[in-house]
GROMACS .gro file of C-alpha atoms in nm:
model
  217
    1UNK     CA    1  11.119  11.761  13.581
    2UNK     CA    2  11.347  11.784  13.286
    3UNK     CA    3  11.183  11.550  13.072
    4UNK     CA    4  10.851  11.778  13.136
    5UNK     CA    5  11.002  12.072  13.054
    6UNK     CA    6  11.173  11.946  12.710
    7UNK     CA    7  10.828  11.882  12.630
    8UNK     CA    8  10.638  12.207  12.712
    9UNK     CA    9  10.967  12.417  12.505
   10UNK     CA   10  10.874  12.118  12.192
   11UNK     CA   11  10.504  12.206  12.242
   12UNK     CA   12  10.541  12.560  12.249
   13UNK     CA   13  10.755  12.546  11.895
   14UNK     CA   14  10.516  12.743  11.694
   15UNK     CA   15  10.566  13.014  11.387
   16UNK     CA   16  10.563  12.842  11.058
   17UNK     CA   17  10.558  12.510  10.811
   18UNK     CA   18  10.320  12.518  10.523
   19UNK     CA   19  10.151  12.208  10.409
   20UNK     CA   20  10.319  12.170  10.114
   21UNK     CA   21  10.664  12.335  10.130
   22UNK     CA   22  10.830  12.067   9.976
   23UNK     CA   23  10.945  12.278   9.691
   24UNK     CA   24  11.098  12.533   9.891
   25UNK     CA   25  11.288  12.296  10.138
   26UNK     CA   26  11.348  11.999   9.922
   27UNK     CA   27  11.320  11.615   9.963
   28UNK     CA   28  11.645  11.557  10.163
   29UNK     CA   29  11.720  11.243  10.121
   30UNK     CA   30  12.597  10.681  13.294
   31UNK     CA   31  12.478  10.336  13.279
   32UNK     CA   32  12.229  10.234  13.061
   33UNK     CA   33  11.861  10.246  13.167
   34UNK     CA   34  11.605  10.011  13.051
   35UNK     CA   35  11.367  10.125  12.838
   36UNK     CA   36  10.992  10.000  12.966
   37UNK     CA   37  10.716   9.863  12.668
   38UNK     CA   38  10.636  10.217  12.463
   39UNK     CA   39  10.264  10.151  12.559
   40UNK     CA   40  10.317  10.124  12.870
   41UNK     CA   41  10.528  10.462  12.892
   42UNK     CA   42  10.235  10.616  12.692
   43UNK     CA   43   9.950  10.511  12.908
   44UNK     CA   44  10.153  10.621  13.246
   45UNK     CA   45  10.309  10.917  13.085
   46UNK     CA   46  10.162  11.276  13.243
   47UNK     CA   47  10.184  11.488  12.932
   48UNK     CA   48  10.171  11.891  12.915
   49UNK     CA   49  10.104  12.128  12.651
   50UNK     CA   50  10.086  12.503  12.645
   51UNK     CA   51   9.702  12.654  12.502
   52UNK     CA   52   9.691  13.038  12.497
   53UNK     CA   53   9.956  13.032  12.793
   54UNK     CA   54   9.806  12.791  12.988
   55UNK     CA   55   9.957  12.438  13.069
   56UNK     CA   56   9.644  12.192  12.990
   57UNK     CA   57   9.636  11.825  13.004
   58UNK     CA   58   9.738  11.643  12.575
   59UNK     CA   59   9.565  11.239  12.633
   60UNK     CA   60   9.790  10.977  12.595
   61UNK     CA   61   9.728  10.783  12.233
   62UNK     CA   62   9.838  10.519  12.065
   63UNK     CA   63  10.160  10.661  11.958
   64UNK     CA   64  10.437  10.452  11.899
   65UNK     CA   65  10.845  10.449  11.787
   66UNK     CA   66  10.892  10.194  11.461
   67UNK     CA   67  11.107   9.890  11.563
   68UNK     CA   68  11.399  10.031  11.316
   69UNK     CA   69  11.453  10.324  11.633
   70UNK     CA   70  11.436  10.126  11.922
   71UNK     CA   71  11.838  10.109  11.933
   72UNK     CA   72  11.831  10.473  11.920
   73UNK     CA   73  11.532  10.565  12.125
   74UNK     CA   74  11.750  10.337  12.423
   75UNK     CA   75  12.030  10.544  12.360
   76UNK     CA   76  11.892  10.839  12.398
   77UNK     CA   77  11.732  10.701  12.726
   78UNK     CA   78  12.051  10.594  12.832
   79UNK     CA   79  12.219  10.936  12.764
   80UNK     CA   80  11.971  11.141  12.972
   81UNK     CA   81  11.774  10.871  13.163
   82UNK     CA   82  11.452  11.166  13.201
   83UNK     CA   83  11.411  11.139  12.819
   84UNK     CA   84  11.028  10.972  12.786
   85UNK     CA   85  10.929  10.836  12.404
   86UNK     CA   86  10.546  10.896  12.532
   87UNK     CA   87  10.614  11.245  12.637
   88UNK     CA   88  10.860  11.339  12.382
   89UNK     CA   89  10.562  11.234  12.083
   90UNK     CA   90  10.262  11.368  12.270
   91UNK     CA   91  10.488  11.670  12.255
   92UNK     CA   92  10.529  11.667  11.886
   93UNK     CA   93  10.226  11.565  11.804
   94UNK     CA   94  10.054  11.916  12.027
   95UNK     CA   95  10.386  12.097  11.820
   96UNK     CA   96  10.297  11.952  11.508
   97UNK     CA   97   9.915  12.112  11.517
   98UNK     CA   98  10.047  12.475  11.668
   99UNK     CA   99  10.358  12.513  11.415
  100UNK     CA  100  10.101  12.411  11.116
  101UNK     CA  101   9.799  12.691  11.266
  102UNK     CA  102  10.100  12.960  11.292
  103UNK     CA  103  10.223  12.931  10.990
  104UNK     CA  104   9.849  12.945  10.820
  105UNK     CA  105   9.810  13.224  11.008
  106UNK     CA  106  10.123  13.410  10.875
  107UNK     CA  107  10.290  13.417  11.216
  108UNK     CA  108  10.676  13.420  11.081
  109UNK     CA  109  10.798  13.625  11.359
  110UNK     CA  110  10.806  13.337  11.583
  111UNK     CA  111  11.048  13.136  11.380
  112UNK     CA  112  11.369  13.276  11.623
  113UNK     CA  113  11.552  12.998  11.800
  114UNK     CA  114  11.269  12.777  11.741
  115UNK     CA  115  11.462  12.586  11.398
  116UNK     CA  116  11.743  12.592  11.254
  117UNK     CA  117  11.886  12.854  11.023
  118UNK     CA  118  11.832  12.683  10.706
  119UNK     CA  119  11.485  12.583  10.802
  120UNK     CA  120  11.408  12.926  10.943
  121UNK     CA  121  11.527  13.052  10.615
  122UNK     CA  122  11.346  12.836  10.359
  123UNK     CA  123  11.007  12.906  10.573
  124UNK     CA  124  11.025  13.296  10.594
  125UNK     CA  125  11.094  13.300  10.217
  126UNK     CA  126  10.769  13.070  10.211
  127UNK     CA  127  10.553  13.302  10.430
  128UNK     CA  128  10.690  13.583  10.236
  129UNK     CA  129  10.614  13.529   9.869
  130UNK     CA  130  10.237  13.381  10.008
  131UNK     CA  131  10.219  13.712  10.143
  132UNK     CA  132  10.324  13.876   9.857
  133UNK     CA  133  10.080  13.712   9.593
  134UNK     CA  134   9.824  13.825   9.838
  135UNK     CA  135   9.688  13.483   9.921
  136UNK     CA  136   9.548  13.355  10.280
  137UNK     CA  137   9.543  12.953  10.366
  138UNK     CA  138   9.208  12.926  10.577
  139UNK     CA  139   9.346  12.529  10.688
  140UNK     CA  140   9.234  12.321  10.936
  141UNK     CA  141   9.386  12.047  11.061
  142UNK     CA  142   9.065  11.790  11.140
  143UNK     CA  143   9.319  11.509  11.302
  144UNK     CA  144   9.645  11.384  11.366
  145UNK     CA  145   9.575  11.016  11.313
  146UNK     CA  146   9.950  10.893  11.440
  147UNK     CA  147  10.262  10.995  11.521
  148UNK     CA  148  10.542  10.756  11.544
  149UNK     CA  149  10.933  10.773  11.546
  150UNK     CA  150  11.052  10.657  11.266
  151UNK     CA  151  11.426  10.722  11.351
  152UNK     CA  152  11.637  10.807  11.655
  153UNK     CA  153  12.004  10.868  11.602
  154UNK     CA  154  12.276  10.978  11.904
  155UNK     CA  155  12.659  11.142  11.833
  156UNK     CA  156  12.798  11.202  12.145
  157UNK     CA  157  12.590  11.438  12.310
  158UNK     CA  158  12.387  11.546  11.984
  159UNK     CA  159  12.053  11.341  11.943
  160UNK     CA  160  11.832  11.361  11.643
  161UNK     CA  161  11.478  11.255  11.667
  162UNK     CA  162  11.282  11.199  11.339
  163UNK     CA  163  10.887  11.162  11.420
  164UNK     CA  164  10.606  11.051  11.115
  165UNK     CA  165  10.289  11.271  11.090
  166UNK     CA  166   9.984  11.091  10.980
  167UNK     CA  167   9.704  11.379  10.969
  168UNK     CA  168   9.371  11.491  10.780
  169UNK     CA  169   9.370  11.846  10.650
  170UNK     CA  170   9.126  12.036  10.515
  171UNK     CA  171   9.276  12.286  10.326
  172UNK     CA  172   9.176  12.628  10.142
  173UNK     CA  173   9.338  12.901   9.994
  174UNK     CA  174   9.166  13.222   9.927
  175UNK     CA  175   9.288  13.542   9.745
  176UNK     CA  176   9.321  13.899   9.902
  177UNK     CA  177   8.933  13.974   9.899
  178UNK     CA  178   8.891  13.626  10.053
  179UNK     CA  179   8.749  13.459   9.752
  180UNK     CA  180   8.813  13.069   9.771
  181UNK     CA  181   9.075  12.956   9.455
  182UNK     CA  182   9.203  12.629   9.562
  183UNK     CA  183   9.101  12.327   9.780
  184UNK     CA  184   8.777  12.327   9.992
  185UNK     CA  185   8.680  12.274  10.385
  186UNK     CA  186   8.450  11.985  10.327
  187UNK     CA  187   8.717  11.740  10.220
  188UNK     CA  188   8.995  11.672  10.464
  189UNK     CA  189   9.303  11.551  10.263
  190UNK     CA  190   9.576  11.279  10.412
  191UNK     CA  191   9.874  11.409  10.468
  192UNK     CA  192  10.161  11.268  10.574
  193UNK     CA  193  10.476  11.481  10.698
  194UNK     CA  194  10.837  11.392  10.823
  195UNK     CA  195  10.982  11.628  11.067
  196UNK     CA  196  11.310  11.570  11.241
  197UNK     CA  197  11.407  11.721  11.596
  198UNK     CA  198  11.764  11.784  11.723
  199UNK     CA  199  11.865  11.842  12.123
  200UNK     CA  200  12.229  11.834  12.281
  201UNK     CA  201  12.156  11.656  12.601
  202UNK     CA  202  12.208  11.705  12.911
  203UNK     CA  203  12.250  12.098  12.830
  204UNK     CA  204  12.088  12.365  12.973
  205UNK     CA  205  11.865  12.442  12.729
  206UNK     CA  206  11.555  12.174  12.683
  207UNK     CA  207  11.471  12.311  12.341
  208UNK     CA  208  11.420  12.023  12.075
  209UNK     CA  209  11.501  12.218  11.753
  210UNK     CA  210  11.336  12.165  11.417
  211UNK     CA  211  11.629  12.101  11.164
  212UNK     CA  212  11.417  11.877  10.906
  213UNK     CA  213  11.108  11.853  10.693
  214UNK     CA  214  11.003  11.530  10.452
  215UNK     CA  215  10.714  11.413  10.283
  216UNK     CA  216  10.729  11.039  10.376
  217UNK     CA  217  10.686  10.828  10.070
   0.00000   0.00000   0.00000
């Protein structure tokens, strides 16, 4: 039941993370349990998401962790033996989508205990001074195309889960009478985003926190 629930807090992360925020944030550079084949913990994984407070059904994919994890994806298994890699990237992958659509939509206000403080920071300032030059982003994000772990680190009881976004995105941003001035809805552009989760496990509180964004190289 934990593992479920550390999935449905990730999934509900949601209030901000432009496209492109690069230049606000910065480029910064028991006993053990065995860990089962990722594909098979993907196909047998039950995965939840909330939708407009309501938990629906997210279908497994082919999402994977890169081989350079696996020693830390077994740690982390090892540490808290309900930690699922098929759950825990379904669960970024349905975060990914709703932190993206809340930040497009202006939604700072949901940014508390959701990241931390630096992040937080750097993404209100974002939000703000769009806000202030009066522009809208009228994105869409047409589809998440993988999600993998590309990292999984453990210090004591602090893990640190860094997951690869490969997406399409149409993107568009209008001015304050809703005239188009960049990018257009007919051509989805690649995108590729680095995010990087942080959890103390075995606390009380299931909340994977977003303390990192990348642009993958």
């Amino acid at each position: 039941m934990t593992g479920m629930v550390e999935i449905v807090v990730l999934a509900m992360v949601a209030g901000f993370l432009a496209l492109r925020l690069y230049s606000v944030l910065g480029k910064r550079t028991g006993h053990e349990q065995p860990l089962p084949p990722v594909e098979e913990r993907v196909a047998q994984a039950p995965v939840t998401a909330i939708d407009g407070g309501r938990a629906t059904p997210v279908p497994a994919r082919d999402s994977v962790f890169e081989p350079g994890a696996a020693t830390g994806v077994r740690a982390i298994v090892a540490a808290e033996p309900s930690f699922d890699v098929g759950r825990f990237v379904e669960g970024a992958k349905a975060a990914y989508q709703m932190i993206l659509e809340a930040y497009w939509r202006g939604e700072a206000g949901q940014l508390e205990g959701l990241t931390s403080d630096e992040v937080r920071r750097a993404f209100a300032d974002s939000i703000a001074e769009r806000q202030t030059a009066g522009h809208v982003l009228d994105n869409r994000l047409i589809t998440i195309e993988k999600a993998s772990i590309l990292d999984a680190q453990i210090d004591g009881r602090d893990a640190q889960v860094t997951v690869r976004f490969e997406a399409d995105i149409a993107t568009v941003t209008r001015d304050s009478d809703g005239n188009v001035i960049a990018g257009s809805l007919s051509d989805a552009v690649p995108t590729t985003d680095v995010w990087t989760f942080a959890r103390t496990l075995r606390s009380d509180d299931p909340n994977w926190v977003l303390i990192d964004t990348d642009e993958s190289a």
